[in-house]
PDB file of C-alpha atoms in Angstrom:
ATOM      1  CA  MET A 249      78.404 105.581  76.580  1.00 51.00           C
ATOM      2  CA  VAL A 250      77.587 108.618  74.654  1.00 57.00           C
ATOM      3  CA  PRO A 251      74.371 110.530  74.664  1.00 57.00           C
ATOM      4  CA  LEU A 252      73.256 111.788  71.261  1.00 60.00           C
ATOM      5  CA  GLN A 253      70.527 114.294  70.261  1.00 58.00           C
ATOM      6  CA  ASN A 254      68.375 113.256  67.512  1.00 64.00           C
ATOM      7  CA  ASN A 255      66.758 115.824  64.925  1.00 66.00           C
ATOM      8  CA  ASP A 256      63.209 115.420  66.864  1.00 64.00           C
ATOM      9  CA  ASP A 257      65.031 116.793  70.146  1.00 61.00           C
ATOM     10  CA  SER A 258      64.798 113.195  71.501  1.00 62.00           C
ATOM     11  CA  PHE A 259      67.848 111.289  73.088  1.00 58.00           C
ATOM     12  CA  GLU A 260      69.577 108.090  72.915  1.00 63.00           C
ATOM     13  CA  TYR A 261      72.664 106.649  74.235  1.00 59.00           C
ATOM     14  CA  GLU A 262      75.115 105.188  72.173  1.00 62.00           C
ATOM     15  CA  ILE A 263      77.365 102.403  73.715  1.00 57.00           C
ATOM     16  CA  ARG A 264      81.015 102.587  72.270  1.00 59.00           C
ATOM     17  CA  HIS A 265      83.537  99.844  73.333  1.00 55.00           C
ATOM     18  CA  GLY A 266      86.458 101.475  75.211  1.00 54.00           C
ATOM     19  CA  GLY A 267      88.921  98.470  74.962  1.00 55.00           C
ATOM     20  CA  ASP A 268      89.604  94.983  76.105  1.00 52.00           C
ATOM     21  CA  ARG A 269      86.969  94.913  78.712  1.00 51.00           C
ATOM     22  CA  SER A 270      84.948  91.503  78.747  1.00 51.00           C
ATOM     23  CA  THR A 271      81.955  89.946  80.441  1.00 50.00           C
ATOM     24  CA  ALA A 272      79.839  86.990  80.281  1.00 51.00           C
ATOM     25  CA  GLY A 273      78.427  87.353  76.811  1.00 55.00           C
ATOM     26  CA  ASP A 274      79.894  90.725  76.799  1.00 59.00           C
ATOM     27  CA  TRP A 275      77.281  92.240  78.741  1.00 66.00           C
ATOM     28  CA  HIS A 276      77.256  95.615  80.610  1.00 73.00           C
ATOM     29  CA  LEU A 277      74.688  96.693  82.872  1.00 76.00           C
ATOM     30  CA  LEU A 278      73.445 100.361  82.498  1.00 79.00           C
ATOM     31  CA  LEU A 279      71.314 101.977  85.379  1.00 82.00           C
ATOM     32  CA  LEU A 280      69.889 105.281  84.630  1.00 80.00           C
ATOM     33  CA  SER A 281      68.343 107.608  87.219  1.00 83.00           C
ATOM     34  CA  PRO A 282      66.842 110.961  86.322  1.00 81.00           C
ATOM     35  CA  TYR A 283      67.260 114.106  88.550  1.00 82.00           C
ATOM     36  CA  ARG A 284      66.837 117.690  88.279  1.00 82.00           C
ATOM     37  CA  TRP A 285      70.314 119.314  86.983  1.00 77.00           C
ATOM     38  CA  ASP A 286      71.975 121.610  89.287  1.00 78.00           C
ATOM     39  CA  ASP A 287      69.897 120.472  92.221  1.00 81.00           C
ATOM     40  CA  TRP A 288      71.941 118.790  94.715  1.00 71.00           C
ATOM     41  CA  SER A 289      69.308 117.070  96.636  1.00 78.00           C
ATOM     42  CA  SER A 290      67.720 115.632  93.530  1.00 82.00           C
ATOM     43  CA  GLU A 291      71.009 114.358  92.455  1.00 80.00           C
ATOM     44  CA  ALA A 292      71.819 112.727  95.951  1.00 78.00           C
ATOM     45  CA  ILE A 293      68.585 111.135  95.667  1.00 81.00           C
ATOM     46  CA  ALA A 294      69.304 109.605  92.197  1.00 83.00           C
ATOM     47  CA  TRP A 295      72.574 108.352  93.466  1.00 78.00           C
ATOM     48  CA  THR A 296      70.688 106.425  96.461  1.00 76.00           C
ATOM     49  CA  ARG A 297      68.393 105.053  93.669  1.00 78.00           C
ATOM     50  CA  ILE A 298      71.640 103.595  92.043  1.00 81.00           C
ATOM     51  CA  ASP A 299      72.931 102.123  95.234  1.00 79.00           C
ATOM     52  CA  GLU A 300      69.313 100.779  95.810  1.00 70.00           C
ATOM     53  CA  ALA A 301      69.199  99.212  92.419  1.00 80.00           C
ATOM     54  CA  THR A 302      72.675  97.346  92.507  1.00 79.00           C
ATOM     55  CA  GLY A 303      71.879  96.199  96.065  1.00 70.00           C
ATOM     56  CA  LEU A 304      68.612  94.521  94.839  1.00 75.00           C
ATOM     57  CA  LEU A 305      70.523  93.172  91.701  1.00 74.00           C
ATOM     58  CA  ALA A 306      73.169  91.854  93.822  1.00 72.00           C
ATOM     59  CA  ALA A 307      70.703  90.015  96.454  1.00 70.00           C
ATOM     60  CA  ILE A 308      68.550  88.485  93.748  1.00 70.00           C
ATOM     61  CA  ASN A 309      71.176  87.684  91.093  1.00 70.00           C
ATOM     62  CA  GLY A 310      74.405  87.538  92.860  1.00 72.00           C
ATOM     63  CA  MET A 311      77.708  90.045  93.108  1.00 66.00           C
ATOM     64  CA  ARG A 312      78.712  88.896  89.575  1.00 71.00           C
ATOM     65  CA  ALA A 313      75.669  90.755  88.341  1.00 70.00           C
ATOM     66  CA  ILE A 314      77.528  94.235  89.559  1.00 70.00           C
ATOM     67  CA  TYR A 315      80.992  92.969  90.118  1.00 64.00           C
ATOM     68  CA  GLU A 316      82.923  95.769  88.555  1.00 66.00           C
ATOM     69  CA  HIS A 317      81.898  99.409  88.821  1.00 68.00           C
ATOM     70  CA  VAL A 318      83.060 100.777  85.184  1.00 69.00           C
ATOM     71  CA  PHE A 319      82.251 104.599  85.536  1.00 70.00           C
ATOM     72  CA  ASP A 320      79.525 106.952  86.363  1.00 75.00           C
ATOM     73  CA  ASN A 321      78.334 109.650  84.047  1.00 76.00           C
ATOM     74  CA  LYS A 322      75.988 112.608  84.023  1.00 76.00           C
ATOM     75  CA  ALA A 323      74.069 113.809  81.132  1.00 74.00           C
ATOM     76  CA  ARG A 324      72.017 117.124  80.551  1.00 73.00           C
ATOM     77  CA  PHE A 325      69.506 116.869  77.888  1.00 66.00           C
ATOM     78  CA  GLY A 326      68.274 120.270  76.241  1.00 63.00           C
ATOM     79  CA  PRO A 327      70.975 121.718  76.051  1.00 63.00           C
ATOM     80  CA  LEU A 328      73.255 118.694  75.800  1.00 60.00           C
ATOM     81  CA  GLU A 329      75.883 118.454  78.271  1.00 62.00           C
ATOM     82  CA  VAL A 330      77.754 115.560  79.598  1.00 60.00           C
ATOM     83  CA  ALA A 331      79.907 115.213  82.616  1.00 61.00           C
ATOM     84  CA  ALA A 332      82.192 112.465  83.995  1.00 55.00           C
ATOM     85  CA  VAL A 333      81.556 112.087  87.788  1.00 56.00           C
ATOM     86  CA  SER A 334      83.595 109.975  90.545  1.00 54.00           C
ATOM     87  CA  ALA A 335      82.863 109.597  94.224  1.00 54.00           C
ATOM     88  CA  SER A 336      82.937 112.899  96.025  1.00 59.00           C
ATOM     89  CA  VAL A 337      86.052 114.188  97.487  1.00 59.00           C
ATOM     90  CA  ARG A 338      85.923 116.458 100.449  1.00 66.00           C
ATOM     91  CA  THR A 339      88.644 119.338 100.242  1.00 70.00           C
ATOM     92  CA  PRO A 340      91.278 118.591 102.892  1.00 68.00           C
ATOM     93  CA  GLN A 341      91.496 122.315 103.761  1.00 72.00           C
ATOM     94  CA  THR A 342      88.174 122.046 105.412  1.00 73.00           C
ATOM     95  CA  LEU A 343      89.100 119.130 107.735  1.00 75.00           C
ATOM     96  CA  ARG A 344      90.791 119.191 111.075  1.00 75.00           C
ATOM     97  CA  LYS A 345      94.564 119.041 110.526  1.00 77.00           C
ATOM     98  CA  PRO A 346      96.057 115.856 111.608  1.00 81.00           C
ATOM     99  CA  LEU A 347      99.186 115.735 114.186  1.00 78.00           C
ATOM    100  CA  TRP A 348     101.824 113.532 114.060  1.00 81.00           C
ATOM    101  CA  ASN A 349     104.034 114.706 116.770  1.00 83.00           C
ATOM    102  CA  SER A 350     105.132 112.508 119.720  1.00 89.00           C
ATOM    103  CA  GLU A 351     102.020 113.533 121.863  1.00 87.00           C
ATOM    104  CA  ALA A 352      99.516 112.308 119.265  1.00 85.00           C
ATOM    105  CA  LEU A 353     101.251 109.049 118.701  1.00 84.00           C
ATOM    106  CA  ALA A 354     101.407 108.428 122.200  1.00 87.00           C
ATOM    107  CA  THR A 355      97.751 109.030 122.322  1.00 88.00           C
ATOM    108  CA  ILE A 356      97.170 106.464 119.423  1.00 87.00           C
ATOM    109  CA  GLN A 357      99.282 104.132 121.446  1.00 87.00           C
ATOM    110  CA  GLY A 358      97.348 104.684 124.718  1.00 88.00           C
ATOM    111  CA  ALA A 359      93.939 104.313 122.975  1.00 90.00           C
ATOM    112  CA  ALA A 360      95.159 100.736 121.260  1.00 89.00           C
ATOM    113  CA  SER A 361      96.550  99.588 124.602  1.00 89.00           C
ATOM    114  CA  ALA A 362      93.320 100.666 126.567  1.00 90.00           C
ATOM    115  CA  ILE A 363      91.300  98.775 124.051  1.00 91.00           C
ATOM    116  CA  GLU A 364      93.266  95.719 124.198  1.00 89.00           C
ATOM    117  CA  ARG A 365      92.793  95.588 128.047  1.00 93.00           C
ATOM    118  CA  LEU A 366      88.920  95.671 127.808  1.00 92.00           C
ATOM    119  CA  PRO A 367      87.012  92.573 128.389  1.00 92.00           C
ATOM    120  CA  MET A 368      86.546  90.376 125.367  1.00 92.00           C
ATOM    121  CA  ASN A 369      83.005  91.081 124.551  1.00 91.00           C
ATOM    122  CA  ARG A 370      83.344  94.950 125.167  1.00 91.00           C
ATOM    123  CA  ARG A 371      86.725  95.071 123.117  1.00 91.00           C
ATOM    124  CA  GLY A 372      84.849  93.177 120.327  1.00 92.00           C
ATOM    125  CA  SER A 373      82.015  95.533 120.332  1.00 92.00           C
ATOM    126  CA  LEU A 374      84.316  98.465 120.293  1.00 91.00           C
ATOM    127  CA  GLN A 375      86.420  97.237 117.434  1.00 93.00           C
ATOM    128  CA  VAL A 376      83.196  96.686 115.456  1.00 93.00           C
ATOM    129  CA  SER A 377      82.326 100.131 115.913  1.00 92.00           C
ATOM    130  CA  LEU A 378      85.700 101.375 114.734  1.00 93.00           C
ATOM    131  CA  ARG A 379      85.186  99.590 111.460  1.00 91.00           C
ATOM    132  CA  TRP A 380      81.576 101.003 111.138  1.00 90.00           C
ATOM    133  CA  PHE A 381      83.311 104.242 111.709  1.00 91.00           C
ATOM    134  CA  SER A 382      86.037 103.546 109.203  1.00 87.00           C
ATOM    135  CA  GLU A 383      83.249 102.546 106.603  1.00 84.00           C
ATOM    136  CA  SER A 384      81.399 105.870 107.000  1.00 87.00           C
ATOM    137  CA  PHE A 385      84.308 107.548 105.317  1.00 82.00           C
ATOM    138  CA  ARG A 386      84.020 105.499 102.237  1.00 76.00           C
ATOM    139  CA  ALA A 387      80.396 105.950 101.926  1.00 83.00           C
ATOM    140  CA  ARG A 388      78.220 108.445 100.442  1.00 79.00           C
ATOM    141  CA  GLY A 389      74.737 110.297 101.229  1.00 82.00           C
ATOM    142  CA  VAL A 390      72.668 109.025 103.973  1.00 89.00           C
ATOM    143  CA  ASP A 391      74.840 106.082 104.184  1.00 90.00           C
ATOM    144  CA  ILE A 392      77.359 108.274 105.929  1.00 90.00           C
ATOM    145  CA  PHE A 393      74.932 109.141 108.389  1.00 95.00           C
ATOM    146  CA  LEU A 394      73.689 105.707 109.001  1.00 95.00           C
ATOM    147  CA  LYS A 395      77.179 104.165 109.456  1.00 93.00           C
ATOM    148  CA  ARG A 396      78.405 106.890 111.490  1.00 93.00           C
ATOM    149  CA  TRP A 397      75.240 106.447 113.720  1.00 97.00           C
ATOM    150  CA  ILE A 398      75.862 102.781 113.927  1.00 96.00           C
ATOM    151  CA  ALA A 399      79.517 103.304 114.947  1.00 93.00           C
ATOM    152  CA  ILE A 400      78.168 105.564 117.983  1.00 96.00           C
ATOM    153  CA  GLU A 401      75.462 102.978 118.568  1.00 96.00           C
ATOM    154  CA  THR A 402      77.658 100.085 118.686  1.00 95.00           C
ATOM    155  CA  LEU A 403      80.208 102.034 121.123  1.00 94.00           C
ATOM    156  CA  THR A 404      77.877 103.421 123.626  1.00 96.00           C
ATOM    157  CA  MET A 405      74.253 101.670 123.380  1.00 95.00           C
ATOM    158  CA  PRO A 406      73.958  98.142 124.558  1.00 93.00           C
ATOM    159  CA  VAL A 407      70.247  98.326 123.631  1.00 93.00           C
ATOM    160  CA  THR A 408      69.766  99.807 120.199  1.00 91.00           C
ATOM    161  CA  THR A 409      66.397 101.479 120.920  1.00 92.00           C
ATOM    162  CA  ASN A 410      67.818 103.131 124.327  1.00 96.00           C
ATOM    163  CA  ILE A 411      69.637 106.363 123.702  1.00 97.00           C
ATOM    164  CA  LYS A 412      70.292 107.286 127.632  1.00 96.00           C
ATOM    165  CA  PRO A 413      73.742 105.747 128.063  1.00 96.00           C
ATOM    166  CA  LEU A 414      75.111 107.849 124.975  1.00 97.00           C
ATOM    167  CA  ILE A 415      73.510 110.765 126.581  1.00 96.00           C
ATOM    168  CA  LYS A 416      74.524 109.857 129.944  1.00 96.00           C
ATOM    169  CA  LEU A 417      78.278 109.467 128.784  1.00 96.00           C
ATOM    170  CA  LEU A 418      78.214 112.791 127.048  1.00 96.00           C
ATOM    171  CA  ALA A 419      76.784 114.237 129.986  1.00 95.00           C
ATOM    172  CA  GLU A 420      79.982 112.942 132.210  1.00 95.00           C
ATOM    173  CA  VAL A 421      82.238 114.057 129.474  1.00 95.00           C
ATOM    174  CA  TYR A 422      80.777 117.610 129.943  1.00 95.00           C
ATOM    175  CA  ALA A 423      80.068 117.482 133.562  1.00 92.00           C
ATOM    176  CA  GLY A 424      78.272 120.554 134.999  1.00 85.00           C
ATOM    177  CA  GLU A 425      78.385 122.029 131.305  1.00 88.00           C
ATOM    178  CA  SER A 426      75.326 120.633 129.745  1.00 79.00           C
ATOM    179  CA  ALA A 427      73.549 123.744 129.829  1.00 84.00           C
ATOM    180  CA  ARG A 428      75.822 125.004 127.230  1.00 87.00           C
ATOM    181  CA  PHE A 429      74.650 122.480 124.645  1.00 92.00           C
ATOM    182  CA  PRO A 430      71.028 121.639 123.406  1.00 90.00           C
ATOM    183  CA  THR A 431      68.920 119.419 125.321  1.00 90.00           C
ATOM    184  CA  ASP A 432      70.508 115.949 125.466  1.00 93.00           C
ATOM    185  CA  PHE A 433      73.082 117.165 122.887  1.00 96.00           C
ATOM    186  CA  GLY A 434      70.372 116.722 120.350  1.00 96.00           C
ATOM    187  CA  ILE A 435      70.598 112.945 120.535  1.00 97.00           C
ATOM    188  CA  GLY A 436      66.898 112.301 120.545  1.00 96.00           C
ATOM    189  CA  ARG A 437      66.505 114.364 117.264  1.00 96.00           C
ATOM    190  CA  ILE A 438      69.412 112.611 115.597  1.00 97.00           C
ATOM    191  CA  TYR A 439      67.763 109.240 116.735  1.00 97.00           C
ATOM    192  CA  GLY A 440      64.383 110.312 115.311  1.00 96.00           C
ATOM    193  CA  ARG A 441      66.047 111.041 111.946  1.00 95.00           C
ATOM    194  CA  ARG A 442      67.786 107.618 112.077  1.00 95.00           C
ATOM    195  CA  CYS A 443      64.500 106.056 112.887  1.00 95.00           C
ATOM    196  CA  ARG A 444      62.591 107.614 109.977  1.00 95.00           C
ATOM    197  CA  VAL A 445      65.390 106.836 107.482  1.00 93.00           C
ATOM    198  CA  VAL A 446      65.643 103.142 108.410  1.00 94.00           C
ATOM    199  CA  HIS A 447      62.063 102.373 108.892  1.00 94.00           C
ATOM    200  CA  ASP A 448      60.182 105.021 107.078  1.00 94.00           C
ATOM    201  CA  GLY A 449      62.655 105.270 103.861  1.00 88.00           C
ATOM    202  CA  GLU A 450      63.124 109.014 104.519  1.00 88.00           C
ATOM    203  CA  LYS A 451      65.499 110.214 101.691  1.00 78.00           C
ATOM    204  CA  ALA A 452      65.818 113.956 102.685  1.00 78.00           C
ATOM    205  CA  PRO A 453      69.499 115.007 102.144  1.00 78.00           C
ATOM    206  CA  VAL A 454      71.806 114.875 105.039  1.00 84.00           C
ATOM    207  CA  LEU A 455      73.966 118.073 105.863  1.00 87.00           C
ATOM    208  CA  GLY A 456      77.576 117.869 106.216  1.00 88.00           C
ATOM    209  CA  LEU A 457      77.515 119.580 109.517  1.00 93.00           C
ATOM    210  CA  LEU A 458      75.426 116.809 110.995  1.00 95.00           C
ATOM    211  CA  LEU A 459      77.915 114.131 109.653  1.00 92.00           C
ATOM    212  CA  ASP A 460      80.615 116.351 111.368  1.00 91.00           C
ATOM    213  CA  TYR A 461      78.761 116.492 114.751  1.00 95.00           C
ATOM    214  CA  LEU A 462      78.259 112.660 114.758  1.00 95.00           C
ATOM    215  CA  GLU A 463      82.200 112.349 114.111  1.00 90.00           C
ATOM    216  CA  ALA A 464      82.909 114.832 117.252  1.00 93.00           C
ATOM    217  CA  ILE A 465      80.263 112.478 119.326  1.00 95.00           C
ATOM    218  CA  TYR A 466      82.172 109.355 118.518  1.00 93.00           C
ATOM    219  CA  THR A 467      85.648 110.934 119.196  1.00 92.00           C
ATOM    220  CA  ASP A 468      84.532 112.081 122.611  1.00 94.00           C
ATOM    221  CA  CYS A 469      82.799 108.968 123.564  1.00 94.00           C
ATOM    222  CA  LEU A 470      85.782 106.708 122.357  1.00 91.00           C
ATOM    223  CA  TYR A 471      88.157 108.674 124.617  1.00 91.00           C
ATOM    224  CA  ALA A 472      85.733 108.438 127.273  1.00 94.00           C
ATOM    225  CA  ILE A 473      85.390 104.627 127.028  1.00 93.00           C
ATOM    226  CA  THR A 474      89.088 104.032 126.698  1.00 90.00           C
ATOM    227  CA  GLY A 475      89.569 106.207 129.875  1.00 92.00           C
ATOM    228  CA  MET A 476      91.443 108.941 128.064  1.00 89.00           C
ATOM    229  CA  LYS A 477      91.207 112.960 128.540  1.00 89.00           C
ATOM    230  CA  SER A 478      88.541 113.965 126.294  1.00 90.00           C
ATOM    231  CA  PRO A 479      89.632 116.118 123.276  1.00 90.00           C
ATOM    232  CA  ARG A 480      86.357 117.909 123.672  1.00 93.00           C
ATOM    233  CA  ARG A 481      85.329 117.623 120.023  1.00 92.00           C
ATOM    234  CA  VAL A 482      81.655 118.288 120.537  1.00 95.00           C
ATOM    235  CA  GLU A 483      82.690 121.632 122.476  1.00 95.00           C
ATOM    236  CA  GLU A 484      84.762 122.488 119.633  1.00 93.00           C
ATOM    237  CA  ILE A 485      82.115 122.159 117.011  1.00 94.00           C
ATOM    238  CA  PHE A 486      79.789 124.087 119.089  1.00 95.00           C
ATOM    239  CA  VAL A 487      82.385 126.801 119.361  1.00 94.00           C
ATOM    240  CA  LYS A 488      82.738 126.882 115.574  1.00 93.00           C
ATOM    241  CA  GLU A 489      79.317 126.243 114.402  1.00 93.00           C
ATOM    242  CA  GLY A 490      77.150 126.889 117.366  1.00 93.00           C
ATOM    243  CA  PRO A 491      74.028 128.664 115.996  1.00 94.00           C
ATOM    244  CA  GLU A 492      73.988 126.813 112.842  1.00 95.00           C
ATOM    245  CA  LEU A 493      74.429 123.537 114.327  1.00 95.00           C
ATOM    246  CA  SER A 494      71.680 124.125 116.933  1.00 94.00           C
ATOM    247  CA  GLY A 495      69.181 125.257 114.376  1.00 94.00           C
ATOM    248  CA  MET A 496      69.854 122.196 112.146  1.00 94.00           C
ATOM    249  CA  LEU A 497      69.328 119.807 115.272  1.00 94.00           C
ATOM    250  CA  ALA A 498      66.182 121.790 115.985  1.00 93.00           C
ATOM    251  CA  GLN A 499      65.024 121.038 112.286  1.00 92.00           C
ATOM    252  CA  LEU A 500      65.655 117.552 112.513  1.00 91.00           C
TER     253      LEU A 500
END
């Protein structure tokens, strides 16, 4: 697919076949979602609209309607500029370095054993939460936020509208230290954001710092539920990003 500029300054796309790719009747689906160039929040909304459109097409016309994702392309009109894109990849150097020493491996083994010892229904819900947490690393935009929150919700909240068990669990992890953190660890504000996204369709971009904080909450809660000593990831992120994180939570 190549964008072409006409003499009258209008634009059109020319579809050029790139090889032996075949579909029923040789059909390919082209979805266009305009956005403001060099505006990351506008671009994030555009990607969200594409995902919404493919979801609608699959719901109405079946998965075969969107079966194979061929490519993404960004085109700027006036001046003409084209960029091929892929799913966003976070620079590994910005992430916590994994440990593969004997202590770390023993912790992983201990967590797996603790999960297996849980009652069947509790074990099942915890395993579901792990799958949601895993899915969050393959999502993008607001879907990362939703999947990460659902992972926390499944892990810690028997009733999905009651955030008190989650707040209580974090308070137990940081017993006597809650004053060091925002009120209820900011859970109320995060839950409010979750409700606005789910029920009001809010499309405001989700900051990476909020996603990192949700990851820290999930990890601390998982350790607590499996009876292991907390790695204190919530504390860790507040030590590194305290003022910025507190300010972000206050604005949710």
